[in-house]
mmCIF file of C-alpha atoms in Angstrom:
data_model
loop_
_atom_site.group_PDB
_atom_site.id
_atom_site.type_symbol
_atom_site.label_atom_id
_atom_site.label_comp_id
_atom_site.label_asym_id
_atom_site.label_seq_id
_atom_site.Cartn_x
_atom_site.Cartn_y
_atom_site.Cartn_z
ATOM 1 C CA MET M 1 1.180 22.904 41.418
ATOM 2 C CA LYS M 2 -2.586 23.449 40.270
ATOM 3 C CA GLU M 3 -4.082 20.623 38.810
ATOM 4 C CA LYS M 4 -5.048 21.317 35.013
ATOM 5 C CA SER M 5 -8.529 20.281 34.149
ATOM 6 C CA CYS M 6 -9.427 19.105 30.331
ATOM 7 C CA LEU M 7 -10.624 22.208 28.436
ATOM 8 C CA ASN M 8 -12.676 19.696 26.281
ATOM 9 C CA CYS M 9 -14.569 17.263 28.859
ATOM 10 C CA GLY M 10 -13.489 19.118 32.461
ATOM 11 C CA TYR M 11 -11.761 15.730 33.555
ATOM 12 C CA LYS M 12 -8.339 16.309 35.885
ATOM 13 C CA ILE M 13 -5.324 15.654 33.094
ATOM 14 C CA SER M 14 -1.926 14.262 34.917
ATOM 15 C CA GLY M 15 -0.132 13.821 31.592
ATOM 16 C CA GLU M 16 0.144 14.999 28.476
ATOM 17 C CA PHE M 17 -3.264 14.296 27.362
ATOM 18 C CA CYS M 18 -6.414 13.913 28.865
ATOM 19 C CA SER M 19 -7.219 10.167 29.720
ATOM 20 C CA HIS M 20 -10.884 10.684 28.952
ATOM 21 C CA CYS M 21 -11.468 12.346 25.722
ATOM 22 C CA GLY M 22 -8.074 12.264 24.667
ATOM 23 C CA GLN M 23 -7.431 15.644 23.706
ATOM 24 C CA LYS M 24 -4.350 17.082 24.458
ATOM 25 C CA ALA M 25 -3.157 19.245 27.496
ATOM 26 C CA ASP M 26 -1.488 22.100 26.023
ATOM 27 C CA THR M 27 -4.301 23.361 24.262
ATOM 28 C CA ALA M 28 -4.384 27.430 24.948
ATOM 29 C CA ARG M 29 -6.060 29.825 23.773
ATOM 30 C CA ILE M 30 -5.022 30.420 19.757
ATOM 31 C CA THR M 31 -2.556 32.835 18.549
ATOM 32 C CA PRO M 32 -1.521 33.855 15.304
ATOM 33 C CA HIS M 33 2.240 32.136 16.492
ATOM 34 C CA SER M 34 0.540 28.996 17.327
ATOM 35 C CA LEU M 35 -2.031 29.160 14.804
ATOM 36 C CA ILE M 36 1.110 28.957 12.409
ATOM 37 C CA LYS M 37 2.740 26.523 14.393
ATOM 38 C CA SER M 38 0.867 23.657 15.839
ATOM 39 C CA ASP M 39 -1.823 23.946 14.100
ATOM 40 C CA ILE M 40 -1.324 24.309 10.328
ATOM 41 C CA LEU M 41 2.227 23.595 9.943
ATOM 42 C CA GLY M 42 2.005 20.913 13.097
ATOM 43 C CA SER M 43 -0.541 18.917 11.388
ATOM 44 C CA ILE M 44 0.773 18.874 7.897
ATOM 45 C CA TRP M 45 4.375 18.015 9.337
ATOM 46 C CA HIS M 46 2.843 15.054 11.170
ATOM 47 C CA ILE M 47 0.658 13.688 8.657
ATOM 48 C CA GLU M 48 3.260 14.288 6.152
ATOM 49 C CA GLU M 49 5.742 12.125 8.747
ATOM 50 C CA ARG M 50 3.958 8.955 9.207
ATOM 51 C CA PHE M 51 2.606 8.948 5.362
ATOM 52 C CA PHE M 52 6.230 9.058 4.333
ATOM 53 C CA ARG M 53 7.668 6.794 6.693
ATOM 54 C CA THR M 54 4.676 4.184 5.977
ATOM 55 C CA LEU M 55 5.990 3.946 2.232
ATOM 56 C CA LYS M 56 8.976 3.351 3.712
ATOM 57 C CA HIS M 57 8.593 0.713 5.440
ATOM 58 C CA VAL M 58 5.929 -0.912 2.723
ATOM 59 C CA LEU M 59 9.028 -0.826 0.198
ATOM 60 C CA PHE M 60 11.442 -1.729 2.761
ATOM 61 C CA GLY M 61 10.689 -3.732 4.770
ATOM 62 C CA PRO M 62 6.483 -4.902 3.908
ATOM 63 C CA GLY M 63 6.390 -7.862 5.888
ATOM 64 C CA ARG M 64 8.054 -6.945 9.287
ATOM 65 C CA MET M 65 6.094 -3.812 8.933
ATOM 66 C CA ALA M 66 2.596 -5.979 8.384
ATOM 67 C CA MET M 67 3.345 -8.347 11.155
ATOM 68 C CA ASP M 68 4.217 -5.041 13.817
ATOM 69 C CA TYR M 69 0.375 -3.507 12.532
ATOM 70 C CA ILE M 70 -0.835 -6.742 13.740
ATOM 71 C CA SER M 71 0.767 -7.040 17.322
ATOM 72 C CA GLY M 72 -0.692 -3.201 17.689
ATOM 73 C CA LYS M 73 2.397 -1.189 16.760
ATOM 74 C CA ARG M 74 -0.116 1.185 14.366
ATOM 75 C CA ILE M 75 0.073 4.865 16.110
ATOM 76 C CA LYS M 76 3.532 5.667 13.391
ATOM 77 C CA TYR M 77 1.747 4.283 10.213
ATOM 78 C CA TYR M 78 -0.875 6.192 8.049
ATOM 79 C CA ASN M 79 -3.793 4.262 7.799
ATOM 80 C CA LEU M 80 -3.251 1.630 5.535
ATOM 81 C CA PHE M 81 -6.975 1.524 3.557
ATOM 82 C CA SER M 82 -6.660 5.153 3.478
ATOM 83 C CA LEU M 83 -2.844 5.220 1.917
ATOM 84 C CA LEU M 84 -4.856 2.105 -0.470
ATOM 85 C CA LEU M 85 -7.065 4.412 -1.699
ATOM 86 C CA ILE M 86 -4.637 7.214 -2.129
ATOM 87 C CA LEU M 87 -2.440 5.551 -4.017
ATOM 88 C CA PHE M 88 -4.642 3.950 -6.696
ATOM 89 C CA GLY M 89 -6.129 7.271 -6.789
ATOM 90 C CA PHE M 90 -2.335 8.443 -8.240
ATOM 91 C CA ASN M 91 -2.030 5.123 -9.945
ATOM 92 C CA VAL M 92 -5.037 5.903 -12.229
ATOM 93 C CA LEU M 93 -4.273 9.739 -12.705
ATOM 94 C CA THR M 94 -0.827 8.721 -14.081
ATOM 95 C CA MET M 95 -1.924 6.102 -16.627
ATOM 96 C CA HIS M 96 -4.416 8.717 -17.932
ATOM 97 C CA PHE M 97 -1.549 10.925 -18.018
ATOM 98 C CA TYR M 98 0.366 8.837 -20.361
ATOM 99 C CA LEU M 99 -2.926 7.256 -22.519
ATOM 100 C CA ASP M 100 -3.246 11.072 -23.567
ATOM 101 C CA LEU M 101 0.506 12.288 -23.940
ATOM 102 C CA ASN M 102 1.064 9.128 -25.582
ATOM 103 C CA PRO M 103 -1.950 7.816 -27.781
ATOM 104 C CA ALA M 104 -0.326 7.285 -31.249
ATOM 105 C CA GLU M 105 1.970 4.765 -29.569
ATOM 106 C CA ILE M 106 -0.922 2.125 -28.213
ATOM 107 C CA PRO M 107 -1.156 0.186 -30.821
ATOM 108 C CA LYS M 108 -5.235 -0.811 -31.610
ATOM 109 C CA ASP M 109 -4.579 -4.355 -29.344
ATOM 110 C CA SER M 110 -3.007 -3.151 -26.503
ATOM 111 C CA ALA M 111 -5.687 0.062 -26.058
ATOM 112 C CA LYS M 112 -7.987 -2.554 -25.747
ATOM 113 C CA ILE M 113 -6.236 -4.131 -23.396
ATOM 114 C CA LEU M 114 -6.016 -1.187 -21.460
ATOM 115 C CA GLN M 115 -9.362 -0.150 -21.599
ATOM 116 C CA PHE M 116 -10.482 -3.269 -20.419
ATOM 117 C CA PHE M 117 -7.559 -3.047 -16.975
ATOM 118 C CA SER M 118 -8.872 0.549 -16.954
ATOM 119 C CA LYS M 119 -12.592 -0.422 -16.336
ATOM 120 C CA TYR M 120 -11.573 -3.336 -14.585
ATOM 121 C CA SER M 121 -8.580 -2.134 -12.056
ATOM 122 C CA LYS M 122 -10.825 -1.693 -9.286
ATOM 123 C CA ILE M 123 -11.702 -5.553 -9.322
ATOM 124 C CA ILE M 124 -8.881 -6.521 -10.499
ATOM 125 C CA LEU M 125 -6.512 -5.057 -7.387
ATOM 126 C CA PHE M 126 -8.468 -5.205 -4.809
ATOM 127 C CA VAL M 127 -9.681 -8.770 -5.283
ATOM 128 C CA ILE M 128 -6.261 -9.307 -4.670
ATOM 129 C CA ILE M 129 -6.032 -8.665 -0.610
ATOM 130 C CA PRO M 130 -9.107 -11.880 -0.385
ATOM 131 C CA MET M 131 -6.821 -14.111 -2.570
ATOM 132 C CA LEU M 132 -4.000 -13.512 -0.541
ATOM 133 C CA GLY M 133 -5.517 -13.480 2.802
ATOM 134 C CA VAL M 134 -7.386 -16.613 2.024
ATOM 135 C CA ASN M 135 -4.519 -18.285 0.361
ATOM 136 C CA ALA M 136 -1.788 -17.268 2.846
ATOM 137 C CA PHE M 137 -4.593 -18.189 5.797
ATOM 138 C CA PHE M 138 -4.267 -21.536 4.972
ATOM 139 C CA ILE M 139 -0.436 -22.055 3.645
ATOM 140 C CA PHE M 140 1.258 -20.007 6.630
ATOM 141 C CA ARG M 141 -1.217 -21.805 8.981
ATOM 142 C CA ARG M 142 1.662 -22.520 11.674
ATOM 143 C CA ILE M 143 1.586 -18.708 12.394
ATOM 144 C CA LYS M 144 -2.153 -18.745 13.816
ATOM 145 C CA LEU M 145 -2.431 -15.587 12.599
ATOM 146 C CA ASN M 146 -6.767 -14.699 12.043
ATOM 147 C CA ILE M 147 -8.090 -14.226 8.361
ATOM 148 C CA ALA M 148 -8.395 -10.898 8.904
ATOM 149 C CA GLU M 149 -4.666 -10.515 10.087
ATOM 150 C CA HIS M 150 -3.867 -11.957 7.015
ATOM 151 C CA PHE M 151 -5.658 -9.191 4.598
ATOM 152 C CA ILE M 152 -3.615 -7.095 6.610
ATOM 153 C CA ILE M 153 -0.568 -8.843 5.287
ATOM 154 C CA GLY M 154 -2.021 -8.571 2.225
ATOM 155 C CA THR M 155 -3.152 -4.746 2.289
ATOM 156 C CA VAL M 156 0.397 -4.470 2.867
ATOM 157 C CA SER M 157 1.738 -6.273 -0.159
ATOM 158 C CA LEU M 158 -0.931 -4.871 -2.284
ATOM 159 C CA LEU M 159 0.174 -0.992 -1.151
ATOM 160 C CA GLY M 160 3.970 -2.012 -2.431
ATOM 161 C CA ILE M 161 2.320 -3.493 -5.654
ATOM 162 C CA LEU M 162 0.874 -0.241 -6.125
ATOM 163 C CA ILE M 163 3.906 2.304 -5.271
ATOM 164 C CA LEU M 164 5.881 0.270 -7.888
ATOM 165 C CA PHE M 165 3.467 0.388 -10.588
ATOM 166 C CA LEU M 166 3.233 4.320 -9.901
ATOM 167 C CA PHE M 167 6.769 4.301 -10.496
ATOM 168 C CA ASN M 168 6.218 1.988 -13.163
ATOM 169 C CA ASP M 169 3.532 4.920 -14.645
ATOM 170 C CA MET M 170 5.802 8.144 -13.675
ATOM 171 C CA VAL M 171 8.985 6.214 -15.514
ATOM 172 C CA SER M 172 6.703 5.679 -18.881
ATOM 173 C CA LEU M 173 5.441 9.200 -18.905
ATOM 174 C CA ILE M 174 9.539 9.924 -18.272
ATOM 175 C CA GLY M 175 10.205 7.563 -20.927
ATOM 176 C CA LEU M 176 8.591 9.598 -23.582
ATOM 177 C CA TRP M 177 11.214 12.196 -23.455
ATOM 178 C CA GLN M 178 13.340 10.431 -26.884
ATOM 179 C CA PRO M 179 17.379 10.750 -25.425
ATOM 180 C CA ALA M 180 15.839 9.256 -21.947
ATOM 181 C CA ALA M 181 14.152 6.179 -23.288
ATOM 182 C CA LYS M 182 16.060 3.586 -23.565
ATOM 183 C CA ILE M 183 17.165 3.985 -19.813
ATOM 184 C CA PHE M 184 13.743 4.646 -19.052
ATOM 185 C CA ALA M 185 13.199 1.346 -20.756
ATOM 186 C CA ILE M 186 15.486 -0.125 -18.550
ATOM 187 C CA LEU M 187 13.701 1.084 -15.089
ATOM 188 C CA ASP M 188 10.356 0.123 -16.697
ATOM 189 C CA LYS M 189 11.293 -3.336 -17.309
ATOM 190 C CA ALA M 190 13.004 -4.026 -13.329
ATOM 191 C CA SER M 191 9.898 -2.417 -11.688
ATOM 192 C CA VAL M 192 7.215 -4.922 -13.411
ATOM 193 C CA VAL M 193 9.727 -7.652 -12.276
ATOM 194 C CA LEU M 194 10.093 -5.709 -8.481
ATOM 195 C CA LEU M 195 5.850 -5.927 -8.709
ATOM 196 C CA VAL M 196 5.530 -9.568 -9.116
ATOM 197 C CA LEU M 197 8.048 -10.450 -6.785
ATOM 198 C CA PHE M 198 6.543 -8.119 -4.304
ATOM 199 C CA PRO M 199 4.120 -10.483 -1.949
ATOM 200 C CA ALA M 200 7.003 -12.878 -2.296
ATOM 201 C CA VAL M 201 9.205 -10.317 -0.954
ATOM 202 C CA THR M 202 6.660 -9.528 2.179
ATOM 203 C CA TYR M 203 5.611 -12.772 3.209
ATOM 204 C CA TRP M 204 9.625 -13.995 3.360
ATOM 205 C CA ASN M 205 9.934 -10.732 4.808
ATOM 206 C CA ALA M 206 7.172 -11.666 8.012
ATOM 207 C CA PHE M 207 7.629 -15.354 8.134
ATOM 208 C CA LYS M 208 11.550 -15.572 7.497
ATOM 209 C CA ASN M 209 11.846 -16.586 11.401
ATOM 210 C CA SER M 210 9.222 -18.849 11.268
ATOM 211 C CA TYR M 211 10.135 -21.073 8.796
ATOM 212 C CA SER M 212 13.553 -23.030 7.442
ATOM 213 C CA LYS M 213 14.272 -21.230 3.992
ATOM 214 C CA PRO M 214 13.347 -24.587 1.626
ATOM 215 C CA GLY M 215 9.525 -24.246 3.841
ATOM 216 C CA LEU M 216 9.175 -20.472 3.363
ATOM 217 C CA LEU M 217 10.094 -21.567 -0.714
ATOM 218 C CA TRP M 218 7.859 -24.125 -1.582
ATOM 219 C CA ARG M 219 5.278 -22.004 0.439
ATOM 220 C CA VAL M 220 5.487 -18.834 -1.331
ATOM 221 C CA SER M 221 6.042 -21.048 -4.869
ATOM 222 C CA VAL M 222 2.165 -22.852 -3.821
ATOM 223 C CA LEU M 223 0.983 -18.931 -3.272
ATOM 224 C CA TYR M 224 1.992 -17.711 -6.454
ATOM 225 C CA VAL M 225 0.320 -21.364 -8.130
ATOM 226 C CA LEU M 226 -2.770 -20.790 -6.660
ATOM 227 C CA MET M 227 -2.498 -16.450 -7.176
ATOM 228 C CA GLY M 228 -1.907 -17.019 -10.838
ATOM 229 C CA ILE M 229 -5.003 -19.216 -11.149
ATOM 230 C CA GLU M 230 -6.979 -17.517 -9.674
ATOM 231 C CA SER M 231 -6.614 -14.252 -10.828
ATOM 232 C CA LEU M 232 -6.350 -15.735 -15.032
ATOM 233 C CA THR M 233 -9.755 -17.133 -14.024
ATOM 234 C CA ILE M 234 -11.110 -13.908 -12.699
ATOM 235 C CA ILE M 235 -9.209 -11.977 -15.690
ATOM 236 C CA THR M 236 -10.934 -14.745 -18.119
ATOM 237 C CA ILE M 237 -14.665 -14.013 -17.152
ATOM 238 C CA LEU M 238 -13.958 -10.533 -16.456
ATOM 239 C CA TYR M 239 -12.736 -10.236 -20.517
ATOM 240 C CA ARG M 240 -15.412 -12.570 -21.516
ATOM 241 C CA ILE M 241 -18.142 -10.231 -20.340
ATOM 242 C CA PHE M 242 -16.244 -6.728 -21.226
#
């Protein structure tokens, strides 16, 4: 059997990928068939598969996913920080759509608050990660994770919050259709409760095998108290500046 060489760097190939540069071993001449099947459809499917798989794990096993990511199991997940920016962008778009379609229903005071959160939403949302990371670093110190690893758990938690925010925005948009208003009002309230509780779900899911239930409960409760005080302080300072 003739030994193959990598077409990118010239190194000898013994497996599916080149051990030197990482290029696939089967990079043959591009044909119309390979262009459509592998380069176009294959790349789209690979990106979408990882994207939606990551969303599923964020929603239904956030803590377990975060601990897998920290332990090095990352190939099956979409880049967390890229996903964060994508979800944030979708949230901004849906919020603008809602405000454009429903301006008359928003009271003047509420409109001012919405304008404030729209202006400072990046600061308010992204400061959640360091707040969660630093607080959890001290509260869950038995786990022996460093501050950067706690930031990863905070990032996964924020991803879940953004997904639920996006769901909430979409529910609000559909709720503008009057025949469905009551049903979607209930869904709207339920999604708000879920997004508030999501950090608790994340840390419970991550550390449920490391602490007793009472021990984990009081630690999560302390985390929420600290987060509440810090969030209120930051929002108050920004609102006064605004």
